[in-house]
Amino acid sequence: MKALLLAPLLVLPALAAEGPYPVDPASVRHEGVPFGTVTKHTFAASKVYPGTTRDYWVYTPAQYDPAKPACLMVFQDGSGYVNEKGADKVPIVFDNLIHSKEMPVTIGLFVDPGVTPAADAKALPRYNRSYEYDAFSGDYAKFLTDELIPEVAKERNLSPNPDHRGLCGASSGGCASFFAAWKRPDQFRRVYSMIGTFVGLRGGDELATLVRKTEPLPLRVFLQDGSNDQNIYCGDWWMANQEMERSLQFAGYEVNHAWGEGPHSHQHGGAILPDAMRWLWKDFPKPVEVHYDASKGRAKDMLIPGKDWELVSEGHGFTEGPVPGPDGTVFFSDIPKNVIHRVGTDGKVSAFLENTRGTNGLTFGPDGRLYGCRTGSGEIVSWDIATKEEKVHATDIKGNDLTVARDGTIYATEPAKHAVWIIRPGQDKTLGSDAFRGVNGVSLTPDQSRLDVADPGGRYIWSATRLADGSLANVQPYHHLHLPPADPDPGSKADGIRVTKDGWLLAATAIGIQIFDQPGRVNLILPPVPGARYPSNLCFAGPEKKTLYVTCGDKVFKRETKLTGAMAWEDPVTPPKPHL
């Protein structure tokens, strides 16, 4: 596809603080344009934000036909947007644009932030606005998709197509709108952010960097801000919005903007709202696309356009330990159900071994045997995949994950003891090092000169030099992980890790699969599959070891890539020298 060259919609000349701004014809009433209806409601049954109550309004255009699914636009701080005497005048704008067919028949959902009522007249209510809008946790997207939108859908026929849904907000509501779509592109694809709070209130300042590093998503984004916006203790709105726009361009998004000289108000954003809506809904019903060719990031080097995640298996307890077998199949464990499954070359999933006593991490050795951490019995074991004959290699290890080097040396992690154990062929286990903090996933580098170990409670993947006798030295926190900006539990949740033949390290973490270069820097993040748990482990499989398999809670997914996995049981390979 030809790269997009998106010029700004407009750049305003020097203006007074509150305007004047040109009045778009769509922002005023016109004779002959039918009126939509607006109804007010209250929602106080949230489980995402328990104890809160909030008002919301539903705009229904005159052209709405209950027999036909309608588009949806959700406005944060809805009471301001629904007010026809305010700066935005959304019901008037929607009436005019829908009548002129410049946007589709669209239901407007205007929702205010939640408030936890005060206990008595002398107490202050708990105002949830910053907690809901500024916290980049995904909770607000969950509130919209799982609670409020289904409530509206009881009386309105809403299209489930994400291309038919958009979000709009100002200030904290602007960044909430963007992040909800960025978190759930399977639900929302169009975003208008006015004076967005992409600053350091609750992690919004990290978002521009994450946009650059994360696989581009099918979103269309319009940004507005003015040079007299706020510049306070948590950041500079004007600079932050420009940085966000540059990050979106870098990553290849469909992005447009309008910069002016206004302050932190709705005046400018409301004046251009009709044009923003025209641009967001242009070419409808043509879908919003991902433009890999316009991206300057790593995605186009590592991913295949049009090749998304495919469901392999579901309905499990908790999946872990995916590993490719020498026969072209893939094995993974279901820990609580005590089963090791095998994915055949035909894609069919069957039980390979049952009653596994909590077996977690899996790997293959150079002898062709399947190795596993049998956590329930505290053993490191292996099986012949043809006969299922079992061998115990070590005891008294509540192992989590393991890898087997080309020379047969086993490295296994034991989180409860912060230990990495070394099990040499025919010998008792020895402690690899006491310098690691948390331990979980483990992998050898492609040349097998280093051992990398994930720390789920921290922000690093630790690296150790592997000496000639297989022992470990020079342990240090090496790969720098990105953390979830608003997770109440500390740490990256880093779990399984794998490497490629050209030196990339992939780590399954709470914000997705983080891909590191050899110096330990994140170059690309594959976000979690929308609606699924974040990944616990991963492997490369397929005839050329280019298909990425990930375990995600009760599900397993796969995806074709341009990367080629390196297997520890194969001959070591030397990756190229790293660059910036």
mmCIF file of N, CA, C and O in Angstrom, residues 362-365 371 373 401-405 408-413 421 423 442-444 448 451-452 497-498 567-569:
data_model
loop_
_atom_site.group_PDB
_atom_site.id
_atom_site.type_symbol
_atom_site.label_atom_id
_atom_site.label_comp_id
_atom_site.label_asym_id
_atom_site.label_seq_id
_atom_site.Cartn_x
_atom_site.Cartn_y
_atom_site.Cartn_z
ATOM 1 N N LEU A 362 8.515 -26.613 29.633
ATOM 2 C CA LEU A 362 8.933 -27.740 28.795
ATOM 3 C C LEU A 362 10.048 -27.303 27.851
ATOM 4 O O LEU A 362 10.147 -26.128 27.489
ATOM 5 N N THR A 363 10.876 -28.233 27.448
ATOM 6 C CA THR A 363 11.859 -27.988 26.403
ATOM 7 C C THR A 363 12.301 -29.330 25.847
ATOM 8 O O THR A 363 12.033 -30.388 26.431
ATOM 9 N N PHE A 364 12.981 -29.304 24.721
ATOM 10 C CA PHE A 364 13.578 -30.514 24.174
ATOM 11 C C PHE A 364 15.083 -30.462 24.368
ATOM 12 O O PHE A 364 15.681 -29.379 24.454
ATOM 13 N N GLY A 365 15.693 -31.640 24.453
ATOM 14 C CA GLY A 365 17.131 -31.751 24.565
ATOM 15 C C GLY A 365 17.738 -32.262 23.279
ATOM 16 O O GLY A 365 17.030 -32.682 22.366
ATOM 17 N N TYR A 371 11.766 -32.548 27.941
ATOM 18 C CA TYR A 371 12.112 -32.287 29.333
ATOM 19 C C TYR A 371 11.045 -31.394 29.960
ATOM 20 O O TYR A 371 10.468 -30.532 29.284
ATOM 21 N N CYS A 373 9.625 -29.397 33.910
ATOM 22 C CA CYS A 373 9.694 -29.103 35.345
ATOM 23 C C CYS A 373 8.432 -29.664 35.986
ATOM 24 O O CYS A 373 7.357 -29.060 35.875
ATOM 25 N N ASP A 401 10.801 -23.260 34.850
ATOM 26 C CA ASP A 401 11.149 -23.331 33.434
ATOM 27 C C ASP A 401 12.557 -23.888 33.323
ATOM 28 O O ASP A 401 13.332 -23.897 34.292
ATOM 29 N N LEU A 402 12.892 -24.334 32.106
ATOM 30 C CA LEU A 402 14.201 -24.955 31.913
ATOM 31 C C LEU A 402 14.618 -24.874 30.458
ATOM 32 O O LEU A 402 13.805 -24.646 29.566
ATOM 33 N N THR A 403 15.917 -25.070 30.227
ATOM 34 C CA THR A 403 16.457 -25.177 28.885
ATOM 35 C C THR A 403 17.600 -26.193 28.936
ATOM 36 O O THR A 403 18.222 -26.386 29.995
ATOM 37 N N VAL A 404 17.871 -26.839 27.827
ATOM 38 C CA VAL A 404 18.924 -27.844 27.753
ATOM 39 C C VAL A 404 19.894 -27.448 26.644
ATOM 40 O O VAL A 404 19.495 -27.285 25.489
ATOM 41 N N ALA A 405 21.151 -27.262 27.011
ATOM 42 C CA ALA A 405 22.167 -26.840 26.048
ATOM 43 C C ALA A 405 22.535 -27.984 25.106
ATOM 44 O O ALA A 405 22.181 -29.156 25.329
ATOM 45 N N GLY A 408 23.991 -31.030 26.568
ATOM 46 C CA GLY A 408 23.155 -31.798 27.480
ATOM 47 C C GLY A 408 23.004 -31.202 28.859
ATOM 48 O O GLY A 408 22.275 -31.769 29.703
ATOM 49 N N THR A 409 23.648 -30.077 29.141
ATOM 50 C CA THR A 409 23.512 -29.439 30.450
ATOM 51 C C THR A 409 22.127 -28.804 30.582
ATOM 52 O O THR A 409 21.688 -28.073 29.693
ATOM 53 N N ILE A 410 21.466 -29.090 31.717
ATOM 54 C CA ILE A 410 20.136 -28.554 31.985
ATOM 55 C C ILE A 410 20.265 -27.347 32.904
ATOM 56 O O ILE A 410 21.006 -27.388 33.896
ATOM 57 N N TYR A 411 19.539 -26.283 32.576
ATOM 58 C CA TYR A 411 19.420 -25.116 33.455
ATOM 59 C C TYR A 411 17.943 -24.970 33.808
ATOM 60 O O TYR A 411 17.094 -24.874 32.912
ATOM 61 N N ALA A 412 17.647 -24.973 35.104
ATOM 62 C CA ALA A 412 16.258 -24.909 35.556
ATOM 63 C C ALA A 412 16.097 -23.824 36.611
ATOM 64 O O ALA A 412 16.969 -23.657 37.484
ATOM 65 N N THR A 413 15.006 -23.080 36.552
ATOM 66 C CA THR A 413 14.746 -22.009 37.522
ATOM 67 C C THR A 413 13.797 -22.498 38.608
ATOM 68 O O THR A 413 12.877 -23.268 38.344
ATOM 69 N N TRP A 421 19.372 -23.683 38.769
ATOM 70 C CA TRP A 421 20.100 -24.935 39.014
ATOM 71 C C TRP A 421 20.767 -25.420 37.732
ATOM 72 O O TRP A 421 20.223 -25.270 36.629
ATOM 73 N N ILE A 423 22.258 -28.843 35.993
ATOM 74 C CA ILE A 423 22.245 -30.311 36.068
ATOM 75 C C ILE A 423 23.031 -30.831 34.875
ATOM 76 O O ILE A 423 22.552 -30.877 33.744
ATOM 77 N N VAL A 442 13.770 -18.959 31.196
ATOM 78 C CA VAL A 442 15.216 -19.094 31.033
ATOM 79 C C VAL A 442 15.522 -19.472 29.588
ATOM 80 O O VAL A 442 14.766 -20.220 28.957
ATOM 81 N N SER A 443 16.628 -18.931 29.062
ATOM 82 C CA SER A 443 16.996 -19.221 27.683
ATOM 83 C C SER A 443 18.487 -19.019 27.498
ATOM 84 O O SER A 443 19.099 -18.162 28.147
ATOM 85 N N LEU A 444 19.064 -19.777 26.612
ATOM 86 C CA LEU A 444 20.446 -19.573 26.187
ATOM 87 C C LEU A 444 20.469 -18.650 24.976
ATOM 88 O O LEU A 444 19.548 -18.666 24.150
ATOM 89 N N GLN A 448 25.033 -19.691 22.688
ATOM 90 C CA GLN A 448 25.113 -20.433 23.956
ATOM 91 C C GLN A 448 26.237 -19.952 24.860
ATOM 92 O O GLN A 448 26.732 -20.691 25.721
ATOM 93 N N LEU A 451 23.441 -17.118 29.562
ATOM 94 C CA LEU A 451 22.146 -17.608 30.009
ATOM 95 C C LEU A 451 21.334 -16.399 30.461
ATOM 96 O O LEU A 451 21.796 -15.610 31.296
ATOM 97 N N ASP A 452 20.132 -16.237 29.910
ATOM 98 C CA ASP A 452 19.252 -15.138 30.274
ATOM 99 C C ASP A 452 18.105 -15.669 31.115
ATOM 100 O O ASP A 452 17.556 -16.746 30.825
ATOM 101 N N ILE A 497 10.882 -16.778 27.925
ATOM 102 C CA ILE A 497 11.738 -16.031 26.997
ATOM 103 C C ILE A 497 12.294 -16.991 25.945
ATOM 104 O O ILE A 497 12.542 -18.166 26.218
ATOM 105 N N ARG A 498 12.474 -16.467 24.737
ATOM 106 C CA ARG A 498 13.033 -17.240 23.627
ATOM 107 C C ARG A 498 13.927 -16.333 22.797
ATOM 108 O O ARG A 498 13.784 -15.104 22.827
ATOM 109 N N MET A 567 17.165 -22.820 18.576
ATOM 110 C CA MET A 567 16.862 -23.875 19.535
ATOM 111 C C MET A 567 18.127 -24.273 20.290
ATOM 112 O O MET A 567 19.175 -24.516 19.682
ATOM 113 N N ALA A 568 18.026 -24.350 21.612
ATOM 114 C CA ALA A 568 19.197 -24.632 22.442
ATOM 115 C C ALA A 568 19.784 -26.004 22.170
ATOM 116 O O ALA A 568 20.980 -26.228 22.397
ATOM 117 N N TRP A 569 18.969 -26.940 21.714
ATOM 118 C CA TRP A 569 19.473 -28.297 21.485
ATOM 119 C C TRP A 569 20.161 -28.447 20.122
ATOM 120 O O TRP A 569 20.714 -29.490 19.810
#
